[in-house]
Short mmCIF file of N, CA and C in Angstrom, two decimals:
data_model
loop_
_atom_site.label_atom_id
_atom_site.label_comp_id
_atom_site.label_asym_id
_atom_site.label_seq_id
_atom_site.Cartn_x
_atom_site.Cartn_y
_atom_site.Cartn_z
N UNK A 491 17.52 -3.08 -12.43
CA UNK A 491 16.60 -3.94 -13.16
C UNK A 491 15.17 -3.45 -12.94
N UNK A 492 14.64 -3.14 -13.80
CA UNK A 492 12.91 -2.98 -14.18
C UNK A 492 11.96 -3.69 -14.18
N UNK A 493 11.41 -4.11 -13.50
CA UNK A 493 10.26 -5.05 -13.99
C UNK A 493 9.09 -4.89 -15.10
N UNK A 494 9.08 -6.17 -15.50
CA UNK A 494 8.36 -5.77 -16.93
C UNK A 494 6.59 -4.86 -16.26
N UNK A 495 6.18 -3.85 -17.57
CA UNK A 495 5.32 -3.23 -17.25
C UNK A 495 5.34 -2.29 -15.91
N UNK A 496 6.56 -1.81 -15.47
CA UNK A 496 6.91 -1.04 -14.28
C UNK A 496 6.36 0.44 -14.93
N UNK A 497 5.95 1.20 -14.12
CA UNK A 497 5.89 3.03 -14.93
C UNK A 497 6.49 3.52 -13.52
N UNK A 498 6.55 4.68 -14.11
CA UNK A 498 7.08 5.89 -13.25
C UNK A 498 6.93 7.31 -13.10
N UNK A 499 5.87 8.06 -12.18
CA UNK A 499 5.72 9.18 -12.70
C UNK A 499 6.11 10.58 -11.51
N UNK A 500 6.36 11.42 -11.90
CA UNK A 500 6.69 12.94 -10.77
C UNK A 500 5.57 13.43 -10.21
N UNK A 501 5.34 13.63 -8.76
CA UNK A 501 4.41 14.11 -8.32
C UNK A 501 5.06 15.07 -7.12
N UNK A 502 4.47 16.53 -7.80
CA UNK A 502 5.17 17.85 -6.61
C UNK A 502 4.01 18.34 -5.74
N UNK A 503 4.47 17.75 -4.86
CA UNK A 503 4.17 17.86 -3.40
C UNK A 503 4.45 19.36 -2.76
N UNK A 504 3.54 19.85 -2.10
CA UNK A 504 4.29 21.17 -0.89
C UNK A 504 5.87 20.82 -0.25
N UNK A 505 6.14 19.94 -0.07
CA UNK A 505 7.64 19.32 0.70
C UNK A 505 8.19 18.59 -0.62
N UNK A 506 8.13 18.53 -1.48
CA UNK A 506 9.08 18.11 -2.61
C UNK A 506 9.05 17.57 -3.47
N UNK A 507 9.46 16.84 -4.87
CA UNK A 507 9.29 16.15 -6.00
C UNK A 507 9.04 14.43 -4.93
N UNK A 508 7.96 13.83 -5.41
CA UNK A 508 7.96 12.41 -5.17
C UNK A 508 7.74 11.35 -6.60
N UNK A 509 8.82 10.82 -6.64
CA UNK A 509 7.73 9.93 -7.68
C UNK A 509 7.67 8.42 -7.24
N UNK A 510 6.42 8.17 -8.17
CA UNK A 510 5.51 6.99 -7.64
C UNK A 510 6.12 6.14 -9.01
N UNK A 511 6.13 4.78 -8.48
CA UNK A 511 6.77 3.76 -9.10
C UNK A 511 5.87 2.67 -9.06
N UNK A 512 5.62 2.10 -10.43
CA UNK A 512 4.79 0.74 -9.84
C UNK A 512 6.05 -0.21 -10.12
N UNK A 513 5.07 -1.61 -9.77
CA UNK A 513 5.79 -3.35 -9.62
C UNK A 513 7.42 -2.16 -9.39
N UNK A 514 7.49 -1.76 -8.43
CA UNK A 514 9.20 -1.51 -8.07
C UNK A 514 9.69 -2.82 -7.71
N UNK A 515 10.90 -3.00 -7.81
CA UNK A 515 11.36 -4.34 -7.64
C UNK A 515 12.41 -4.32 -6.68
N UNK A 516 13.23 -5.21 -6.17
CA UNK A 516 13.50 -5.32 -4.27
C UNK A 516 14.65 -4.75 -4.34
N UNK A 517 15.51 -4.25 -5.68
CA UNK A 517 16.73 -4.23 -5.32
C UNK A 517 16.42 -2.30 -5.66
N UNK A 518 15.41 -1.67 -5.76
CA UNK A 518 14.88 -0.60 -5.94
C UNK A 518 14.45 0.22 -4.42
N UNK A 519 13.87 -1.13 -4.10
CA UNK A 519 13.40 -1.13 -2.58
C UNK A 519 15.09 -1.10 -1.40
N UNK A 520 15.69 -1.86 -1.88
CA UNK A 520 16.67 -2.15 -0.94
C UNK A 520 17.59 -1.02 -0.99
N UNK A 521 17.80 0.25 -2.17
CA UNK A 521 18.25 1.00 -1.82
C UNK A 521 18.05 2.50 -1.69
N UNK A 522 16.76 2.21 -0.81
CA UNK A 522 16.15 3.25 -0.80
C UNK A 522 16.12 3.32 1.10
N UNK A 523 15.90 3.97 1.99
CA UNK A 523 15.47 3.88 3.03
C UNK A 523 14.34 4.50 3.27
N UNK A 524 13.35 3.64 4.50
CA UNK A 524 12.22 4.49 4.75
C UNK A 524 12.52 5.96 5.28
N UNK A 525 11.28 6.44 4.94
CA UNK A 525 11.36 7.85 5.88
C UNK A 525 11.06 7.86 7.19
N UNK A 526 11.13 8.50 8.10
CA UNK A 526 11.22 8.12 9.52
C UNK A 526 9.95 8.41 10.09
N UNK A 527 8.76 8.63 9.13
CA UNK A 527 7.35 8.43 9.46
C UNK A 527 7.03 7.11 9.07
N UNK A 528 7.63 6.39 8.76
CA UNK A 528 6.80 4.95 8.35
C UNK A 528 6.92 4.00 9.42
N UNK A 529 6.91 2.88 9.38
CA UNK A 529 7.05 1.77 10.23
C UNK A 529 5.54 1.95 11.26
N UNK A 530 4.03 2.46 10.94
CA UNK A 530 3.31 2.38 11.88
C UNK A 530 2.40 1.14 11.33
N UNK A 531 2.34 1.10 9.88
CA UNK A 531 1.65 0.00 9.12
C UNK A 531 1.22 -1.15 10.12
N UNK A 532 2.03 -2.17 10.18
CA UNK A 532 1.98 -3.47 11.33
C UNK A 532 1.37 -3.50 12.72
N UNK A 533 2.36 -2.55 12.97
CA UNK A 533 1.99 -2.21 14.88
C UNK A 533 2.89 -1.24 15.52
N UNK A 534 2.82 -0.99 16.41
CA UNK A 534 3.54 0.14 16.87
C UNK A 534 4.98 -0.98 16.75
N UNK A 535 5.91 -0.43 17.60
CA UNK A 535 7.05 -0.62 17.33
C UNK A 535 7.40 -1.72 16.49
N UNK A 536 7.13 -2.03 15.35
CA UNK A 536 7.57 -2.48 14.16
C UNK A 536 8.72 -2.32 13.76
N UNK A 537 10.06 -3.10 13.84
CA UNK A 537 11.41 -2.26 13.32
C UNK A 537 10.86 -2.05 11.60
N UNK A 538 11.33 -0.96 11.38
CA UNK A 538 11.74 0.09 9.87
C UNK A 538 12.47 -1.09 9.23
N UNK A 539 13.47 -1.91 9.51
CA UNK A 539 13.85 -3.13 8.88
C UNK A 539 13.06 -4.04 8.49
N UNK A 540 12.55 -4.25 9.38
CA UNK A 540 11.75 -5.48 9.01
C UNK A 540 10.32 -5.44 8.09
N UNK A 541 9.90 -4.02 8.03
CA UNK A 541 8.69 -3.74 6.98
C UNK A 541 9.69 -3.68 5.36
N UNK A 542 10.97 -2.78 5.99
CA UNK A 542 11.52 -2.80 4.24
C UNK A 542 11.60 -4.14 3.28
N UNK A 543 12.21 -5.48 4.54
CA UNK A 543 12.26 -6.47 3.76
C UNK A 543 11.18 -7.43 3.64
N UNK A 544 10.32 -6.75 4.09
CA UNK A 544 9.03 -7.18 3.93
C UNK A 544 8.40 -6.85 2.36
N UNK A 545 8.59 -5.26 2.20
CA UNK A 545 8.57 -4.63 0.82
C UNK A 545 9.06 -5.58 0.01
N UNK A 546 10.55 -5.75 0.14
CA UNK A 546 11.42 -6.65 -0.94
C UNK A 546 11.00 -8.14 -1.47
N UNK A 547 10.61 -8.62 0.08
CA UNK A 547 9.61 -9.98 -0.64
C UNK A 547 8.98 -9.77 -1.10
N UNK A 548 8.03 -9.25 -1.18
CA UNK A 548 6.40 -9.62 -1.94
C UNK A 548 6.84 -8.22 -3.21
N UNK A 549 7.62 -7.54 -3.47
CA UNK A 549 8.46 -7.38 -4.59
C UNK A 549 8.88 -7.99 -5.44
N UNK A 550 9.41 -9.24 -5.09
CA UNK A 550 10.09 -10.28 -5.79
C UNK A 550 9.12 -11.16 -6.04
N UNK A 551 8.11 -11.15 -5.85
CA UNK A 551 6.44 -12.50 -6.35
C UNK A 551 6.44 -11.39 -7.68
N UNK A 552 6.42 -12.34 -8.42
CA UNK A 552 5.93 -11.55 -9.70
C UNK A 552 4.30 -11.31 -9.75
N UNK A 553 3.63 -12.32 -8.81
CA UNK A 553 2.36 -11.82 -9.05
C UNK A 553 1.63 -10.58 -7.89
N UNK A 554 3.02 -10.28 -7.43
CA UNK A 554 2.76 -9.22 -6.31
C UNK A 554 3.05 -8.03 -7.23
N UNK A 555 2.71 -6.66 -6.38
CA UNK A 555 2.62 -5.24 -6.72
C UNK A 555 3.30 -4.64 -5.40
N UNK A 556 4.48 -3.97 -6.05
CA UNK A 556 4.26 -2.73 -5.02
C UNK A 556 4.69 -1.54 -5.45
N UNK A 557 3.65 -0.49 -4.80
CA UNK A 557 3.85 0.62 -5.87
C UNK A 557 4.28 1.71 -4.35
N UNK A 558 5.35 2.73 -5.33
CA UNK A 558 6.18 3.39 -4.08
C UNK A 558 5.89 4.51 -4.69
N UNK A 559 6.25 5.45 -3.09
CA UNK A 559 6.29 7.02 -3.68
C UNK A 559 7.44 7.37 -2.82
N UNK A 560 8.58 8.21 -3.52
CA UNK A 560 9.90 7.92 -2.88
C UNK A 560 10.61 9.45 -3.38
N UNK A 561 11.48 9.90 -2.46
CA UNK A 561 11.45 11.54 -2.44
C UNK A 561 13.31 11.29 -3.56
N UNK A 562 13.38 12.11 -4.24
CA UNK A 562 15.12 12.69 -4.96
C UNK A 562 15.85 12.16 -3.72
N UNK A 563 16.04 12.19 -2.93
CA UNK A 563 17.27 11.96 -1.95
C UNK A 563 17.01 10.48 -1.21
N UNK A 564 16.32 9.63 -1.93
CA UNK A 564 15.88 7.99 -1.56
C UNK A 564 15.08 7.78 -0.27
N UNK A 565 14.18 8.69 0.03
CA UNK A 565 13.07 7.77 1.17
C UNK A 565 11.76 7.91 1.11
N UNK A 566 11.62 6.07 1.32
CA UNK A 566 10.54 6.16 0.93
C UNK A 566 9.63 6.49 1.57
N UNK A 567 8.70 7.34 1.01
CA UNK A 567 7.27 8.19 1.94
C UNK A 567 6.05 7.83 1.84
N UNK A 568 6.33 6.56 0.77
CA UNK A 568 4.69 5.75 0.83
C UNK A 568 5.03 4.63 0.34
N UNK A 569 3.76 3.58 0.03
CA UNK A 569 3.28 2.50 -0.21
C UNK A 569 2.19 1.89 -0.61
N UNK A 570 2.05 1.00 -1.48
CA UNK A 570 0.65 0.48 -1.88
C UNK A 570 1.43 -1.22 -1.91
N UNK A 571 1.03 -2.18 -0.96
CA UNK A 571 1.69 -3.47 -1.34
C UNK A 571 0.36 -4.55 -1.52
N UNK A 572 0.49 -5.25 -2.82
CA UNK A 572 -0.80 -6.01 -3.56
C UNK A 572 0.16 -7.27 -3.80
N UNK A 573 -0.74 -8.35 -2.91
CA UNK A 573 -0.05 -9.62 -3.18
C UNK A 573 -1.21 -10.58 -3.21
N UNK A 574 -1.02 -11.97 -3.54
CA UNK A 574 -1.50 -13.15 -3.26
C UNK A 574 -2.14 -12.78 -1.91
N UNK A 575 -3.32 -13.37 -1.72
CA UNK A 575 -3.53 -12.95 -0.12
C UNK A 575 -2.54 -14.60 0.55
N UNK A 576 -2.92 -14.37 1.86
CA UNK A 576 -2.35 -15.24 2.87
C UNK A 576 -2.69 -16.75 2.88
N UNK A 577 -2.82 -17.96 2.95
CA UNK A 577 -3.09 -18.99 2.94
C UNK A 577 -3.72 -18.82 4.30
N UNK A 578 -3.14 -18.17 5.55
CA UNK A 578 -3.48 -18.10 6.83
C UNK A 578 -5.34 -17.46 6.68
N UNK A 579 -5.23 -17.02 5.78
CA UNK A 579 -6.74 -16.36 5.52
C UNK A 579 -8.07 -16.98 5.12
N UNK A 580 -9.54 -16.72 5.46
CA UNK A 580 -10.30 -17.82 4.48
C UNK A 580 -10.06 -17.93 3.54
N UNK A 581 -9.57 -16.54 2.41
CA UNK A 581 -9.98 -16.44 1.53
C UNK A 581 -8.59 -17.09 0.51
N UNK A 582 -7.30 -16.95 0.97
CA UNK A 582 -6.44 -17.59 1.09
C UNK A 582 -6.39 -18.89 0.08
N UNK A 583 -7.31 -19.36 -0.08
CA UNK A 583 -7.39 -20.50 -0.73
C UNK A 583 -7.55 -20.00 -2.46
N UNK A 584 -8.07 -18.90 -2.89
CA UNK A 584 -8.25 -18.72 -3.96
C UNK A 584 -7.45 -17.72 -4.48
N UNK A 585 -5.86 -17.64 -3.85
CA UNK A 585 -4.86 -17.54 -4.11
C UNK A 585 -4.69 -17.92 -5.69
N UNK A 586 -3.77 -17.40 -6.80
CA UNK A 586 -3.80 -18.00 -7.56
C UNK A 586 -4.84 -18.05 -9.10
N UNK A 587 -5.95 -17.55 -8.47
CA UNK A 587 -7.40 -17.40 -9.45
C UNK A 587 -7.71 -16.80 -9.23
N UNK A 588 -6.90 -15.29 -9.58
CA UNK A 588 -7.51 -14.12 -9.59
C UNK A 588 -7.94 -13.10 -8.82
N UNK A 589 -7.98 -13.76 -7.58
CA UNK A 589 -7.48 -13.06 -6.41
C UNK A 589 -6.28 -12.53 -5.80
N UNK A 590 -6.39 -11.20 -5.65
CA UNK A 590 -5.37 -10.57 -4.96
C UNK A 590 -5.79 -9.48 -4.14
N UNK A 591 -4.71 -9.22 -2.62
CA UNK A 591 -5.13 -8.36 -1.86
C UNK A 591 -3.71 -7.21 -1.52
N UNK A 592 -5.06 -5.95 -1.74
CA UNK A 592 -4.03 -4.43 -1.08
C UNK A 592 -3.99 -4.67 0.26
N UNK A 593 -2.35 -5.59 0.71
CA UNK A 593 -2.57 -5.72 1.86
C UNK A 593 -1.78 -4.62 2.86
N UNK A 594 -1.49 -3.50 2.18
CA UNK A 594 -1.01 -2.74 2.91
C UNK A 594 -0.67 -0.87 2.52
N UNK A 595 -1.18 -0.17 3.22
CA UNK A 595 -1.04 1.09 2.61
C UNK A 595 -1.02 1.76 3.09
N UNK A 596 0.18 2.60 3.22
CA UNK A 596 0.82 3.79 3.98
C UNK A 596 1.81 5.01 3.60
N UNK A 597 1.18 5.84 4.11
CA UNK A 597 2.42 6.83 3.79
C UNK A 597 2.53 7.95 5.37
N UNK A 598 3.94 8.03 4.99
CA UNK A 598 4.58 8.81 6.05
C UNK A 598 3.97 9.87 6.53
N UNK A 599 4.13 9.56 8.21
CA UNK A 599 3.27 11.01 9.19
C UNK A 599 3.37 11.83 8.12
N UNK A 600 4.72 12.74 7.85
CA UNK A 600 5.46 14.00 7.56
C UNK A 600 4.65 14.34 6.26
N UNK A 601 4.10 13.15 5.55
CA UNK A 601 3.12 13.48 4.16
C UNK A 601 1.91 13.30 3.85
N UNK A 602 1.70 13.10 4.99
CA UNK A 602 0.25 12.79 5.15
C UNK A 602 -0.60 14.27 4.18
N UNK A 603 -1.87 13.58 3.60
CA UNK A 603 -2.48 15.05 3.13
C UNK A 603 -2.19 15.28 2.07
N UNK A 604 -1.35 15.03 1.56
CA UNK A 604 -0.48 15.68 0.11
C UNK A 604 -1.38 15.05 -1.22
N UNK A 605 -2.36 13.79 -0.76
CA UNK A 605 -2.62 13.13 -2.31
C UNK A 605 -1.35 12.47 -3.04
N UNK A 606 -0.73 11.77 -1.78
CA UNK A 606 0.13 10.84 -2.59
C UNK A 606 -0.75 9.24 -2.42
N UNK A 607 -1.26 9.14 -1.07
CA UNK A 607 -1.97 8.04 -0.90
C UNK A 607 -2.55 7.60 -2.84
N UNK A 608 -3.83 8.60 -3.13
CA UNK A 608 -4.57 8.90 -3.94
C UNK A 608 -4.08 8.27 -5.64
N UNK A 609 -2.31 9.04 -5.15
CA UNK A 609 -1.94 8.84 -6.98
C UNK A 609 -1.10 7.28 -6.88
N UNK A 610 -1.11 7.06 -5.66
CA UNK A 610 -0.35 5.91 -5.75
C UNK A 610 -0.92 4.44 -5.91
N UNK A 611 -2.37 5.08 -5.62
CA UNK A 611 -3.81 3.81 -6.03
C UNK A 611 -3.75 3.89 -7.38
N UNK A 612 -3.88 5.34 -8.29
CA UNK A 612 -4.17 5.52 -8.93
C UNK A 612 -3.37 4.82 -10.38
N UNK A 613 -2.07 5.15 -9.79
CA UNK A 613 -1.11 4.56 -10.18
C UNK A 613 -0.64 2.53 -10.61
N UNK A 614 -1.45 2.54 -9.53
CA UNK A 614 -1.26 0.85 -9.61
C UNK A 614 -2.80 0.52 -10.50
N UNK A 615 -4.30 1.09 -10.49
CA UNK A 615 -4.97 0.69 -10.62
C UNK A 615 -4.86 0.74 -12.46
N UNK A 616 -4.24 1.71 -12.87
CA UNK A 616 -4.15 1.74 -14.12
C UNK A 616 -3.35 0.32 -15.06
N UNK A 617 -2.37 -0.15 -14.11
CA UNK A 617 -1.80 -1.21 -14.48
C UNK A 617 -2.44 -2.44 -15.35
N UNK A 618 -2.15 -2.70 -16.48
CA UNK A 618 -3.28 -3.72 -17.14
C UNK A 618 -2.82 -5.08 -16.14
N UNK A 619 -2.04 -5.11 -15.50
CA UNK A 619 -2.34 -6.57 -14.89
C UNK A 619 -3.49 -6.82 -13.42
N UNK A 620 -4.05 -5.87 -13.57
CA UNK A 620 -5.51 -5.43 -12.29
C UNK A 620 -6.14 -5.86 -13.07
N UNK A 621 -6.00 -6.19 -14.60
CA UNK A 621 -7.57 -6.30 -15.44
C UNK A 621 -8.25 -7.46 -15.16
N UNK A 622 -7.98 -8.72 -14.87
CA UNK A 622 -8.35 -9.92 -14.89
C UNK A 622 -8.38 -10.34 -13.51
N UNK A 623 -8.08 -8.96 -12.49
CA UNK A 623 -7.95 -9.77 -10.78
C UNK A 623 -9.24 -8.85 -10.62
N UNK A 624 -9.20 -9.72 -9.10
CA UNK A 624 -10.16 -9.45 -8.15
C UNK A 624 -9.38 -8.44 -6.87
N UNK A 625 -9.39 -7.49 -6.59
CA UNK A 625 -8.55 -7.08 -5.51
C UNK A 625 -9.35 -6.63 -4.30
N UNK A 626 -9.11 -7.27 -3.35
CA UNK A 626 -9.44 -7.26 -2.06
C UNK A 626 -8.87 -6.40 -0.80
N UNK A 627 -9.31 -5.95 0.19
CA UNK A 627 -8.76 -5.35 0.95
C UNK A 627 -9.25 -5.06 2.09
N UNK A 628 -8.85 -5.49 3.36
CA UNK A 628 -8.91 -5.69 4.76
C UNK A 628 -9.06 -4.72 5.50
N UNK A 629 -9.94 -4.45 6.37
CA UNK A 629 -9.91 -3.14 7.11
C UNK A 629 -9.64 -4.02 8.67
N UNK A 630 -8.45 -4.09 8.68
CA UNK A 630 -8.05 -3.85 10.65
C UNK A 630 -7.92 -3.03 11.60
N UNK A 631 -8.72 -2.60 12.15
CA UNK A 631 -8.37 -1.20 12.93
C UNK A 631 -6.74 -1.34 13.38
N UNK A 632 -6.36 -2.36 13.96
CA UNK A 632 -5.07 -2.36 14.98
C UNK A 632 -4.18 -1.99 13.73
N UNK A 633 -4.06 -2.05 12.28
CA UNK A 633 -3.11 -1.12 11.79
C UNK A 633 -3.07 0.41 11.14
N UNK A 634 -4.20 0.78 11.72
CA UNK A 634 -4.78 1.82 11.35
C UNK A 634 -3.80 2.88 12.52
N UNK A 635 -3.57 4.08 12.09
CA UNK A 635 -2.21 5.26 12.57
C UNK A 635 -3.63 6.13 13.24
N UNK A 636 -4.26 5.70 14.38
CA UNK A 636 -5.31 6.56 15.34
C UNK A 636 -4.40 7.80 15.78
N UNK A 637 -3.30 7.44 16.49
CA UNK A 637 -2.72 8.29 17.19
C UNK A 637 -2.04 9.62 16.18
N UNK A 638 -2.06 9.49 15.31
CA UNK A 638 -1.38 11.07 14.40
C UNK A 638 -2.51 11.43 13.57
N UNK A 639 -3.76 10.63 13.19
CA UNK A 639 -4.90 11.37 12.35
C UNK A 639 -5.59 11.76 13.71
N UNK A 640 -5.68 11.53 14.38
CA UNK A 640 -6.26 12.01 15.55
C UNK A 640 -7.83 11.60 15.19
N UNK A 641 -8.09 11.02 14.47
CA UNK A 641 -9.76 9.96 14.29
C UNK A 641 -9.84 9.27 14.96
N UNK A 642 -11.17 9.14 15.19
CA UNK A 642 -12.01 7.92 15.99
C UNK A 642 -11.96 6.88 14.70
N UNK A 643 -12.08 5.70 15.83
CA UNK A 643 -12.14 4.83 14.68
C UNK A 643 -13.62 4.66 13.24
N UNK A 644 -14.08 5.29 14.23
CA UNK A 644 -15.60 5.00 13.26
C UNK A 644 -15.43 6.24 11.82
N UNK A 645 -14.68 7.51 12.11
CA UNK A 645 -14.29 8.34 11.20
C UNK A 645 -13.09 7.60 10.30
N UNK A 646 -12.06 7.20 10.79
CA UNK A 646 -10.63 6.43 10.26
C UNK A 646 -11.36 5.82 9.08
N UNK A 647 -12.16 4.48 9.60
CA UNK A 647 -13.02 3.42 8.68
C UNK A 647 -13.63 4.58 7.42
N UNK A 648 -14.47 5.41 8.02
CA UNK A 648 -14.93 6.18 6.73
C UNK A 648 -14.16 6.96 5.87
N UNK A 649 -13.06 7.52 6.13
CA UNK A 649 -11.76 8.04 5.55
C UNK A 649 -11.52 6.91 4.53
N UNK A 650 -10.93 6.13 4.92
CA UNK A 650 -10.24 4.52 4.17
C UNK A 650 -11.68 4.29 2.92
N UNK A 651 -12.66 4.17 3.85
CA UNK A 651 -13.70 3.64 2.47
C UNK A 651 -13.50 4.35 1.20
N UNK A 652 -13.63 5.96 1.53
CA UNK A 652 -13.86 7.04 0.74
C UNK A 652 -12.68 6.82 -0.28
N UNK A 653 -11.30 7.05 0.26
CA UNK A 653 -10.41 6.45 -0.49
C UNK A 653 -10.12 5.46 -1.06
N UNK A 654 -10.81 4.01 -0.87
CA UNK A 654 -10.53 3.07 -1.56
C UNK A 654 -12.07 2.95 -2.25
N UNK A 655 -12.87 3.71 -2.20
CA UNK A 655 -13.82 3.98 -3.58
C UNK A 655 -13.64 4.79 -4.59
N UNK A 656 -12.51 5.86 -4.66
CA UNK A 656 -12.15 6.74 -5.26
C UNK A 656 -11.61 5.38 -6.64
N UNK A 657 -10.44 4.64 -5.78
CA UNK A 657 -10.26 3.83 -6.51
C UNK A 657 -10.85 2.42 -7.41
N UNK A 658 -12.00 2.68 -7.39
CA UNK A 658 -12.72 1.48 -7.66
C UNK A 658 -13.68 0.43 -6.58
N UNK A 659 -13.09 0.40 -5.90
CA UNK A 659 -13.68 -0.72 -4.62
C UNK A 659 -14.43 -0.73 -4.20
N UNK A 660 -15.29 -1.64 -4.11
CA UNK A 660 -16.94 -1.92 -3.48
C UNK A 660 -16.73 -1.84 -2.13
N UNK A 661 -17.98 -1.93 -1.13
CA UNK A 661 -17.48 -1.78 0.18
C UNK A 661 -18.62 -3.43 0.28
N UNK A 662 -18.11 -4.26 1.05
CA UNK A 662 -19.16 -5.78 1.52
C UNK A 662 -18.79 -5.97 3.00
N UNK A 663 -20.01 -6.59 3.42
CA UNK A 663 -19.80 -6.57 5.03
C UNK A 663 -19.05 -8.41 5.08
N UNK A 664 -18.60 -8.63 6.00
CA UNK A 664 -17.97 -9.82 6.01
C UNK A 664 -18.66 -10.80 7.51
N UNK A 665 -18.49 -11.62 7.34
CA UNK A 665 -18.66 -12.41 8.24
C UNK A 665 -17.33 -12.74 8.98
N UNK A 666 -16.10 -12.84 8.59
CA UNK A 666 -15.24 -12.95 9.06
C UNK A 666 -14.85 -12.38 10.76
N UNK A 667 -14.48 -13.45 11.43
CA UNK A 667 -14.17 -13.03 12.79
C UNK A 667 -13.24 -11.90 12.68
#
């Protein structure tokens, strides 16, 4: 099953054909397995289970996004996941009106570099259902992968900006604790 307005496109990589999928949907997700660079997103030992069905929920919100980049032989080597933000959040409240947050984005040690990050923004941002949102996005250091980019955090942060201005995104300072 497809979700309406889903695309799909080939992107050749030095290590292999990937293609990037938007609104993929859970049962797309569910039979696919991660690649064995993922699971750093959350926190370190994160079970690989528990991020996939993490994927699959906010898959199944129709007003969620998640856009994959996933190798011929089913694993997945990236991620872009855009949902409702959190109720747990300030902002949380304006859930619903147009707000939505990239609350998560990763791709595998093993592909790091390749410009899949890049097409997989690129990929979702083209989507006409971005036209009428607001999309937001969190910089936490504690899920930030220090230990394999080998960045300081103050470089990491400027990496991430650079990339999520490529895609559109303003940078605002927050008050938020």
């Amino acid at each position: 099953m497809r979700r309406e307005n889903a695309a799909e496109e080939i992107y050749e990589t030095p290590r292999g054909r990937v293609r990037i999928v938007t609104k993929a949907d859970p049962e797309l997700i569910a039979s696919l397995q991660l690649d064995e660079g993922m699971g750093i997103f959350a926190a370190p030992h994160y079970p690989a289970s528990r991020e996939k069905k993490a994927l699959e929920r906010i898959a199944s919100n129709p007003e969620s996004d998640v856009i994959l980049a996933y190798t011929d032989d089913g694993r997945i080597v990236g991620f872009v996941a855009v949902a409702p933000p959190s109720q747990a959040e300030r902002w949380g409240k304006l859930a619903g009106q147009g707000l939505i947050e990239a609350m998560a984005i990763e791709v595998s040690r093993g592909w790091r570099g390749m410009g899949i990050a890049d097409r997989m923004m690129e990929a979702g941002m083209r989507d006409p259902f971005f036209d009428d949102k607001i999309v937001i996005c969190t910089g936490y250091s504690w899920h930030w992968d220090l230990e394999a980019s080998g960045l300081s955090k103050e470089d990491y942060r400027r990496m991430l900006l650079e990339y999520l201005e490529k895609a559109g995104f303003l940078y605002y300072e927050t008050d938020e604790p």
